[in-house]
mmCIF file of C-alpha atoms in Angstrom:
data_model
loop_
_atom_site.group_PDB
_atom_site.id
_atom_site.type_symbol
_atom_site.label_atom_id
_atom_site.label_comp_id
_atom_site.label_asym_id
_atom_site.label_seq_id
_atom_site.Cartn_x
_atom_site.Cartn_y
_atom_site.Cartn_z
ATOM 1 C CA MET A 1317 -38.044 -57.968 18.258
ATOM 2 C CA LYS A 1318 -37.606 -60.778 20.796
ATOM 3 C CA PRO A 1319 -39.351 -63.694 20.463
ATOM 4 C CA THR A 1320 -42.121 -65.309 22.816
ATOM 5 C CA LEU A 1321 -42.151 -68.420 24.630
ATOM 6 C CA LEU A 1322 -45.816 -70.095 24.796
ATOM 7 C CA VAL A 1323 -45.877 -72.851 27.581
ATOM 8 C CA LEU A 1324 -48.228 -75.411 27.312
ATOM 9 C CA ALA A 1325 -49.620 -75.860 30.960
ATOM 10 C CA ALA A 1326 -52.892 -76.586 31.155
ATOM 11 C CA GLY A 1327 -52.788 -80.082 32.197
ATOM 12 C CA MET A 1328 -50.677 -78.929 35.215
ATOM 13 C CA GLY A 1329 -53.001 -79.282 37.906
ATOM 14 C CA SER A 1330 -54.618 -82.613 36.634
ATOM 15 C CA ARG A 1331 -51.230 -83.901 35.942
ATOM 16 C CA TYR A 1332 -49.570 -83.145 39.506
ATOM 17 C CA GLY A 1333 -52.994 -83.686 41.457
ATOM 18 C CA GLY A 1334 -53.035 -79.692 42.307
ATOM 19 C CA LEU A 1335 -50.321 -76.850 41.698
ATOM 20 C CA LYS A 1336 -49.300 -76.912 46.152
ATOM 21 C CA GLN A 1337 -47.678 -80.620 44.334
ATOM 22 C CA LEU A 1338 -45.844 -78.861 41.556
ATOM 23 C CA ASP A 1339 -42.760 -81.111 42.096
ATOM 24 C CA GLY A 1340 -39.354 -79.071 43.061
ATOM 25 C CA LEU A 1341 -36.829 -81.312 41.089
ATOM 26 C CA GLY A 1342 -33.614 -78.433 41.619
ATOM 27 C CA PRO A 1343 -31.531 -78.169 44.479
ATOM 28 C CA ASN A 1344 -33.756 -75.021 45.907
ATOM 29 C CA GLY A 1345 -37.118 -76.645 44.963
ATOM 30 C CA GLU A 1346 -36.794 -75.227 41.317
ATOM 31 C CA THR A 1347 -39.315 -76.839 38.890
ATOM 32 C CA ILE A 1348 -38.647 -78.427 35.516
ATOM 33 C CA MET A 1349 -40.513 -75.047 33.964
ATOM 34 C CA ASP A 1350 -38.370 -72.580 36.546
ATOM 35 C CA TYR A 1351 -35.095 -73.598 34.307
ATOM 36 C CA SER A 1352 -36.980 -73.116 31.002
ATOM 37 C CA ILE A 1353 -37.757 -69.747 31.669
ATOM 38 C CA TYR A 1354 -34.424 -69.441 33.111
ATOM 39 C CA ASP A 1355 -32.770 -70.612 29.784
ATOM 40 C CA ALA A 1356 -35.528 -68.807 27.441
ATOM 41 C CA LEU A 1357 -34.479 -65.451 29.195
ATOM 42 C CA GLN A 1358 -30.892 -66.008 29.150
ATOM 43 C CA ALA A 1359 -31.262 -66.969 24.930
ATOM 44 C CA GLY A 1360 -33.461 -63.260 24.721
ATOM 45 C CA PHE A 1361 -37.089 -64.226 24.905
ATOM 46 C CA GLY A 1362 -38.491 -61.036 25.787
ATOM 47 C CA LYS A 1363 -42.225 -62.332 27.104
ATOM 48 C CA VAL A 1364 -43.791 -65.732 28.457
ATOM 49 C CA VAL A 1365 -47.333 -66.655 27.394
ATOM 50 C CA PHE A 1366 -48.473 -69.798 29.444
ATOM 51 C CA VAL A 1367 -51.309 -71.694 28.676
ATOM 52 C CA ILE A 1368 -53.525 -72.789 31.495
ATOM 53 C CA ARG A 1369 -56.877 -73.677 32.829
ATOM 54 C CA LYS A 1370 -59.188 -71.425 34.401
ATOM 55 C CA ASP A 1371 -59.640 -72.968 37.530
ATOM 56 C CA PHE A 1372 -56.100 -72.800 39.056
ATOM 57 C CA GLU A 1373 -55.618 -69.255 37.641
ATOM 58 C CA GLN A 1374 -55.025 -67.610 41.327
ATOM 59 C CA ASP A 1375 -53.283 -70.425 42.143
ATOM 60 C CA PHE A 1376 -51.008 -69.974 39.535
ATOM 61 C CA ARG A 1377 -50.842 -66.144 39.469
ATOM 62 C CA GLU A 1378 -49.337 -67.188 43.292
ATOM 63 C CA LYS A 1379 -47.360 -69.715 43.288
ATOM 64 C CA VAL A 1380 -46.010 -69.420 40.222
ATOM 65 C CA LEU A 1381 -46.277 -66.557 37.902
ATOM 66 C CA SER A 1382 -45.204 -63.961 40.885
ATOM 67 C CA LYS A 1383 -41.501 -65.500 40.837
ATOM 68 C CA TYR A 1384 -40.842 -64.771 37.007
ATOM 69 C CA GLU A 1385 -42.563 -61.460 37.127
ATOM 70 C CA ASN A 1386 -39.510 -59.048 38.261
ATOM 71 C CA HIS A 1387 -37.767 -60.823 35.308
ATOM 72 C CA ILE A 1388 -39.946 -61.021 32.089
ATOM 73 C CA ALA A 1389 -43.317 -60.092 30.883
ATOM 74 C CA VAL A 1390 -45.525 -62.678 31.590
ATOM 75 C CA GLU A 1391 -49.375 -63.393 30.124
ATOM 76 C CA VAL A 1392 -51.648 -66.078 31.072
ATOM 77 C CA VAL A 1393 -53.916 -67.229 28.595
ATOM 78 C CA PHE A 1394 -57.022 -70.457 28.802
ATOM 79 C CA GLN A 1395 -57.593 -73.298 27.053
ATOM 80 C CA ASP A 1396 -61.287 -74.381 27.331
ATOM 81 C CA ILE A 1397 -63.031 -77.452 25.943
ATOM 82 C CA ASN A 1398 -65.599 -74.514 25.213
ATOM 83 C CA ALA A 1399 -63.250 -72.352 22.947
ATOM 84 C CA LEU A 1400 -64.361 -73.383 19.905
ATOM 85 C CA PRO A 1401 -64.902 -71.517 16.408
ATOM 86 C CA GLU A 1402 -68.135 -69.870 15.965
ATOM 87 C CA GLY A 1403 -70.902 -72.146 15.260
ATOM 88 C CA TYR A 1404 -69.180 -75.097 16.743
ATOM 89 C CA THR A 1405 -70.025 -76.759 20.197
ATOM 90 C CA ALA A 1406 -68.556 -78.595 23.004
ATOM 91 C CA PRO A 1407 -70.195 -82.054 23.482
ATOM 92 C CA ALA A 1408 -71.452 -82.217 26.966
ATOM 93 C CA GLU A 1409 -70.169 -85.528 27.925
ATOM 94 C CA ARG A 1410 -66.805 -84.090 26.648
ATOM 95 C CA THR A 1411 -64.110 -84.082 29.507
ATOM 96 C CA ARG A 1412 -60.494 -83.745 27.670
ATOM 97 C CA PRO A 1413 -58.797 -81.077 26.144
ATOM 98 C CA TRP A 1414 -59.008 -80.337 22.210
ATOM 99 C CA GLY A 1415 -54.913 -81.064 22.065
ATOM 100 C CA THR A 1416 -52.221 -79.387 22.043
ATOM 101 C CA ASN A 1417 -52.877 -77.048 18.806
ATOM 102 C CA HIS A 1418 -55.974 -76.209 20.380
ATOM 103 C CA ALA A 1419 -53.624 -74.699 23.258
ATOM 104 C CA VAL A 1420 -51.632 -72.906 21.071
ATOM 105 C CA LEU A 1421 -54.384 -71.437 19.340
ATOM 106 C CA MET A 1422 -55.248 -69.780 22.837
ATOM 107 C CA GLY A 1423 -51.938 -66.924 22.496
ATOM 108 C CA ALA A 1424 -53.857 -66.023 19.223
ATOM 109 C CA GLY A 1425 -54.404 -62.548 20.588
ATOM 110 C CA VAL A 1426 -51.489 -62.086 22.584
ATOM 111 C CA ILE A 1427 -48.315 -63.085 20.250
ATOM 112 C CA ASN A 1428 -47.658 -60.984 17.637
ATOM 113 C CA GLU A 1429 -44.190 -61.724 17.023
ATOM 114 C CA PRO A 1430 -42.021 -65.071 16.711
ATOM 115 C CA PHE A 1431 -42.139 -67.485 19.093
ATOM 116 C CA THR A 1432 -41.799 -70.954 20.366
ATOM 117 C CA VAL A 1433 -44.076 -73.505 21.655
ATOM 118 C CA ILE A 1434 -42.810 -75.810 24.819
ATOM 119 C CA ASN A 1435 -44.254 -78.515 27.366
ATOM 120 C CA ALA A 1436 -44.142 -76.916 30.732
ATOM 121 C CA ASP A 1437 -42.759 -80.115 32.289
ATOM 122 C CA ASP A 1438 -40.097 -80.777 29.818
ATOM 123 C CA TYR A 1439 -36.465 -79.828 30.274
ATOM 124 C CA TYR A 1440 -35.254 -78.610 27.260
ATOM 125 C CA GLY A 1441 -31.445 -77.813 28.124
ATOM 126 C CA GLN A 1442 -30.180 -74.205 27.268
ATOM 127 C CA ASP A 1443 -28.336 -75.245 23.425
ATOM 128 C CA ALA A 1444 -31.699 -75.587 22.410
ATOM 129 C CA PHE A 1445 -32.898 -72.342 23.693
ATOM 130 C CA ARG A 1446 -29.905 -70.842 22.062
ATOM 131 C CA VAL A 1447 -30.296 -72.449 18.641
ATOM 132 C CA MET A 1448 -34.147 -71.883 18.576
ATOM 133 C CA ALA A 1449 -33.575 -67.814 19.303
ATOM 134 C CA GLN A 1450 -31.023 -67.341 16.878
ATOM 135 C CA GLU A 1451 -33.425 -69.038 14.352
ATOM 136 C CA LEU A 1452 -36.349 -66.713 15.536
ATOM 137 C CA SER A 1453 -34.144 -63.812 15.092
ATOM 138 C CA ARG A 1454 -33.734 -64.243 11.080
ATOM 139 C CA GLU A 1455 -35.524 -61.990 9.317
ATOM 140 C CA ARG A 1456 -38.455 -63.694 6.986
ATOM 141 C CA THR A 1457 -39.825 -63.032 4.047
ATOM 142 C CA HIS A 1458 -42.627 -65.503 3.689
ATOM 143 C CA GLN A 1459 -45.524 -66.895 5.886
ATOM 144 C CA GLY A 1460 -45.035 -70.535 6.692
ATOM 145 C CA ASP A 1461 -41.332 -70.171 7.849
ATOM 146 C CA TYR A 1462 -40.866 -72.310 10.833
ATOM 147 C CA CYS A 1463 -38.323 -74.603 12.404
ATOM 148 C CA MET A 1464 -38.492 -76.991 15.096
ATOM 149 C CA VAL A 1465 -35.405 -78.232 17.857
ATOM 150 C CA GLY A 1466 -34.776 -82.101 16.604
ATOM 151 C CA PHE A 1467 -33.050 -83.666 19.527
ATOM 152 C CA ARG A 1468 -31.016 -86.418 19.148
ATOM 153 C CA VAL A 1469 -32.847 -89.586 20.141
ATOM 154 C CA GLY A 1470 -30.391 -91.212 21.953
ATOM 155 C CA ASN A 1471 -30.321 -87.754 24.100
ATOM 156 C CA THR A 1472 -33.923 -88.325 25.396
ATOM 157 C CA MET A 1473 -34.258 -91.704 26.626
ATOM 158 C CA SER A 1474 -35.378 -92.993 30.172
ATOM 159 C CA GLU A 1475 -33.235 -95.864 31.586
ATOM 160 C CA SER A 1476 -36.662 -96.849 33.836
ATOM 161 C CA GLY A 1477 -38.617 -97.652 30.321
ATOM 162 C CA ALA A 1478 -39.788 -97.751 26.638
ATOM 163 C CA VAL A 1479 -40.695 -94.160 25.288
ATOM 164 C CA SER A 1480 -43.161 -93.170 22.444
ATOM 165 C CA ARG A 1481 -41.189 -90.040 20.166
ATOM 166 C CA GLY A 1482 -41.926 -88.571 16.879
ATOM 167 C CA VAL A 1483 -39.772 -89.579 14.844
ATOM 168 C CA CYS A 1484 -38.588 -87.239 12.114
ATOM 169 C CA THR A 1485 -37.720 -87.421 8.313
ATOM 170 C CA VAL A 1486 -35.311 -84.854 7.514
ATOM 171 C CA GLU A 1487 -34.675 -83.994 3.602
ATOM 172 C CA ASN A 1488 -32.082 -81.131 2.733
ATOM 173 C CA GLY A 1489 -32.322 -79.897 6.496
ATOM 174 C CA LEU A 1490 -36.254 -79.599 6.319
ATOM 175 C CA LEU A 1491 -38.918 -81.656 8.069
ATOM 176 C CA ALA A 1492 -40.311 -83.917 5.510
ATOM 177 C CA GLY A 1493 -42.877 -85.761 8.484
ATOM 178 C CA ILE A 1494 -43.184 -87.044 11.556
ATOM 179 C CA VAL A 1495 -44.151 -90.778 12.361
ATOM 180 C CA GLU A 1496 -45.438 -91.485 15.717
ATOM 181 C CA ARG A 1497 -42.929 -94.126 17.669
ATOM 182 C CA GLY A 1498 -43.764 -96.357 20.443
ATOM 183 C CA GLY A 1499 -41.869 -98.504 22.536
ATOM 184 C CA ILE A 1500 -38.491 -96.999 21.846
ATOM 185 C CA ALA A 1501 -35.966 -98.427 24.020
ATOM 186 C CA PHE A 1502 -32.319 -99.569 24.778
ATOM 187 C CA THR A 1503 -31.539 -103.133 24.030
ATOM 188 C CA ALA A 1504 -29.631 -105.519 25.616
ATOM 189 C CA ASP A 1505 -26.360 -103.938 24.100
ATOM 190 C CA HIS A 1506 -27.720 -100.492 24.709
ATOM 191 C CA ARG A 1507 -28.975 -100.093 20.811
ATOM 192 C CA ILE A 1508 -31.814 -98.227 20.471
ATOM 193 C CA ALA A 1509 -34.721 -99.508 18.885
ATOM 194 C CA PHE A 1510 -38.720 -99.843 18.805
ATOM 195 C CA PRO A 1511 -41.093 -102.327 17.461
ATOM 196 C CA ASP A 1512 -42.628 -102.262 14.009
ATOM 197 C CA ALA A 1513 -46.223 -104.031 13.546
ATOM 198 C CA ASP A 1514 -44.784 -107.299 13.215
ATOM 199 C CA GLY A 1515 -42.997 -107.358 16.880
ATOM 200 C CA ASN A 1516 -39.727 -106.951 14.878
ATOM 201 C CA PRO A 1517 -36.829 -104.108 16.172
ATOM 202 C CA GLN A 1518 -36.707 -101.593 14.196
ATOM 203 C CA TYR A 1519 -33.069 -99.939 14.963
ATOM 204 C CA LEU A 1520 -32.293 -96.015 15.217
ATOM 205 C CA GLU A 1521 -29.084 -94.115 15.403
ATOM 206 C CA ALA A 1522 -29.117 -92.165 18.462
ATOM 207 C CA ASN A 1523 -28.727 -88.900 16.272
ATOM 208 C CA THR A 1524 -31.981 -89.715 14.590
ATOM 209 C CA PRO A 1525 -33.956 -86.366 14.849
ATOM 210 C CA VAL A 1526 -37.230 -86.646 17.002
ATOM 211 C CA SER A 1527 -39.701 -83.886 18.118
ATOM 212 C CA MET A 1528 -39.571 -83.415 22.038
ATOM 213 C CA ASN A 1529 -42.531 -80.686 21.267
ATOM 214 C CA PHE A 1530 -40.449 -77.776 20.539
ATOM 215 C CA TRP A 1531 -41.673 -75.524 17.930
ATOM 216 C CA GLY A 1532 -40.458 -72.146 16.311
ATOM 217 C CA PHE A 1533 -43.610 -70.326 14.440
ATOM 218 C CA THR A 1534 -44.465 -66.862 13.159
ATOM 219 C CA PRO A 1535 -48.255 -65.368 13.780
ATOM 220 C CA ASP A 1536 -49.419 -66.807 10.842
ATOM 221 C CA TYR A 1537 -49.356 -69.704 12.243
ATOM 222 C CA PHE A 1538 -52.608 -69.037 14.036
ATOM 223 C CA ASP A 1539 -54.087 -68.509 11.042
ATOM 224 C CA PHE A 1540 -53.071 -71.647 9.650
ATOM 225 C CA SER A 1541 -53.972 -73.567 13.122
ATOM 226 C CA LYS A 1542 -57.891 -72.203 12.885
ATOM 227 C CA ARG A 1543 -58.587 -73.170 9.316
ATOM 228 C CA GLU A 1544 -57.199 -76.648 10.060
ATOM 229 C CA PHE A 1545 -58.766 -76.915 13.374
ATOM 230 C CA VAL A 1546 -62.633 -76.375 11.502
ATOM 231 C CA LYS A 1547 -61.411 -79.238 9.243
ATOM 232 C CA PHE A 1548 -60.632 -80.959 12.333
ATOM 233 C CA LEU A 1549 -64.332 -80.699 13.848
ATOM 234 C CA ASP A 1550 -66.080 -81.438 10.575
ATOM 235 C CA ASN A 1551 -64.171 -84.631 10.350
ATOM 236 C CA LEU A 1552 -63.854 -85.728 13.665
ATOM 237 C CA ALA A 1553 -65.592 -89.210 14.071
ATOM 238 C CA ASP A 1554 -65.975 -88.720 17.712
ATOM 239 C CA PRO A 1555 -66.955 -85.543 18.984
ATOM 240 C CA THR A 1556 -66.434 -86.709 22.750
ATOM 241 C CA ARG A 1557 -62.468 -88.027 21.911
ATOM 242 C CA GLY A 1558 -60.311 -87.141 19.676
ATOM 243 C CA GLU A 1559 -57.298 -83.995 19.914
ATOM 244 C CA TYR A 1560 -55.576 -81.456 17.401
ATOM 245 C CA TYR A 1561 -52.113 -81.835 17.879
ATOM 246 C CA ILE A 1562 -49.341 -79.393 16.468
ATOM 247 C CA PRO A 1563 -47.725 -82.325 14.833
ATOM 248 C CA THR A 1564 -51.100 -83.152 12.737
ATOM 249 C CA ALA A 1565 -51.251 -79.431 11.556
ATOM 250 C CA VAL A 1566 -47.425 -79.173 10.891
ATOM 251 C CA ASN A 1567 -47.789 -82.427 8.701
ATOM 252 C CA THR A 1568 -50.493 -80.803 6.640
ATOM 253 C CA LEU A 1569 -49.231 -77.396 5.911
ATOM 254 C CA ILE A 1570 -45.821 -79.366 4.636
ATOM 255 C CA SER A 1571 -47.445 -81.848 2.398
ATOM 256 C CA ASN A 1572 -49.949 -78.729 1.133
ATOM 257 C CA GLY A 1573 -46.555 -76.755 0.434
ATOM 258 C CA GLU A 1574 -48.063 -74.136 2.322
ATOM 259 C CA ALA A 1575 -44.905 -74.621 5.380
ATOM 260 C CA THR A 1576 -41.573 -75.372 5.743
ATOM 261 C CA VAL A 1577 -40.245 -76.475 9.067
ATOM 262 C CA LYS A 1578 -36.319 -76.151 9.444
ATOM 263 C CA VAL A 1579 -34.845 -78.946 11.675
ATOM 264 C CA LEU A 1580 -32.696 -77.368 14.371
ATOM 265 C CA ASP A 1581 -29.780 -79.630 16.025
ATOM 266 C CA THR A 1582 -29.091 -79.361 19.602
ATOM 267 C CA THR A 1583 -26.534 -80.579 21.611
ATOM 268 C CA SER A 1584 -28.919 -80.509 24.662
ATOM 269 C CA GLN A 1585 -30.104 -83.357 26.503
ATOM 270 C CA TRP A 1586 -34.166 -83.498 27.096
ATOM 271 C CA PHE A 1587 -35.104 -85.278 30.305
ATOM 272 C CA GLY A 1588 -38.455 -85.014 31.705
ATOM 273 C CA VAL A 1589 -39.999 -87.490 34.698
ATOM 274 C CA THR A 1590 -41.654 -90.226 32.297
ATOM 275 C CA TYR A 1591 -41.713 -92.579 35.239
ATOM 276 C CA ALA A 1592 -41.600 -92.501 39.013
ATOM 277 C CA ASN A 1593 -37.994 -94.005 38.718
ATOM 278 C CA ASP A 1594 -36.823 -90.926 36.231
ATOM 279 C CA ARG A 1595 -37.342 -88.547 39.524
ATOM 280 C CA GLN A 1596 -34.190 -89.432 41.394
ATOM 281 C CA ASN A 1597 -32.302 -89.335 38.128
ATOM 282 C CA VAL A 1598 -33.659 -85.803 36.851
ATOM 283 C CA VAL A 1599 -32.526 -84.718 40.489
ATOM 284 C CA ASP A 1600 -29.341 -85.591 40.607
ATOM 285 C CA LYS A 1601 -29.068 -83.907 37.067
ATOM 286 C CA PHE A 1602 -30.178 -80.618 38.147
ATOM 287 C CA ALA A 1603 -27.926 -81.072 41.160
ATOM 288 C CA GLU A 1604 -24.954 -81.699 38.697
ATOM 289 C CA LEU A 1605 -25.989 -78.917 36.394
ATOM 290 C CA HIS A 1606 -25.735 -76.467 39.564
ATOM 291 C CA ALA A 1607 -22.349 -77.658 40.879
ATOM 292 C CA LYS A 1608 -20.817 -77.203 37.872
ATOM 293 C CA GLY A 1609 -22.043 -73.841 37.453
ATOM 294 C CA VAL A 1610 -24.448 -74.073 34.409
ATOM 295 C CA TYR A 1611 -27.179 -72.847 36.634
ATOM 296 C CA PRO A 1612 -26.604 -70.123 39.766
ATOM 297 C CA ALA A 1613 -27.623 -70.812 42.815
ATOM 298 C CA ARG A 1614 -30.957 -69.471 42.509
ATOM 299 C CA LEU A 1615 -32.256 -69.131 39.783
ATOM 300 C CA PHE A 1616 -35.045 -66.479 40.420
#
């Protein structure tokens, strides 16, 4: 059974100022998402499910989906503030979505096979998709047998400024926990550091694994997530704020002993447009990848 790719794209319209302005960064106007779909197809994924907002469905189908439909099976599901468990309602004043793991839950009705979760606007690289597809093809004998790609922090940095990363603690190849660290940047001597609570630098080795939201799950994850989402809603101090994130749910399942997450190493270099100054660097990287023959002249 081929794995499915679940692409979190519900923030796309607001982030880019409308789908018409989806940023073309490749030599022929390719978006970052185009490369992820291409890499997933080459790695052996059999279907792509996009999580979007209902209000840009028509534009999304016409401008985005149409290019993939003759290459790989595609489906669309919708993230909505009002998509809540029975008995719960969203406050009228809430405007922000419920977070990445709420977005994942939207795929529960259409995904019945192992699946990978990615962000729409991050470039993950061919090796990352290869190692994920290989791991998801492994036979599983129990629930809660998950994985994630742990990118080497040195392969995720921006030369334009500091970044935030989910720094992973790994024990015997398994994820023990994720801690969000902000202010990660290169030092004057090109080491990688972040400030602790007192402002003192804490250094990270370049190969320290970090989460870039590249997860591998089986469908039982939906059941766990629904249960934990109810707990999240029950304990939410301010219903107009607060978001239900994937690492929050995963950390809970690990600490409960209900899941293990194998951390997959990759040589891939992650990149994205974190800062405006990153854009030209990304354009140059894609041009170089095409020039080297990593990608064909036309992806689709």
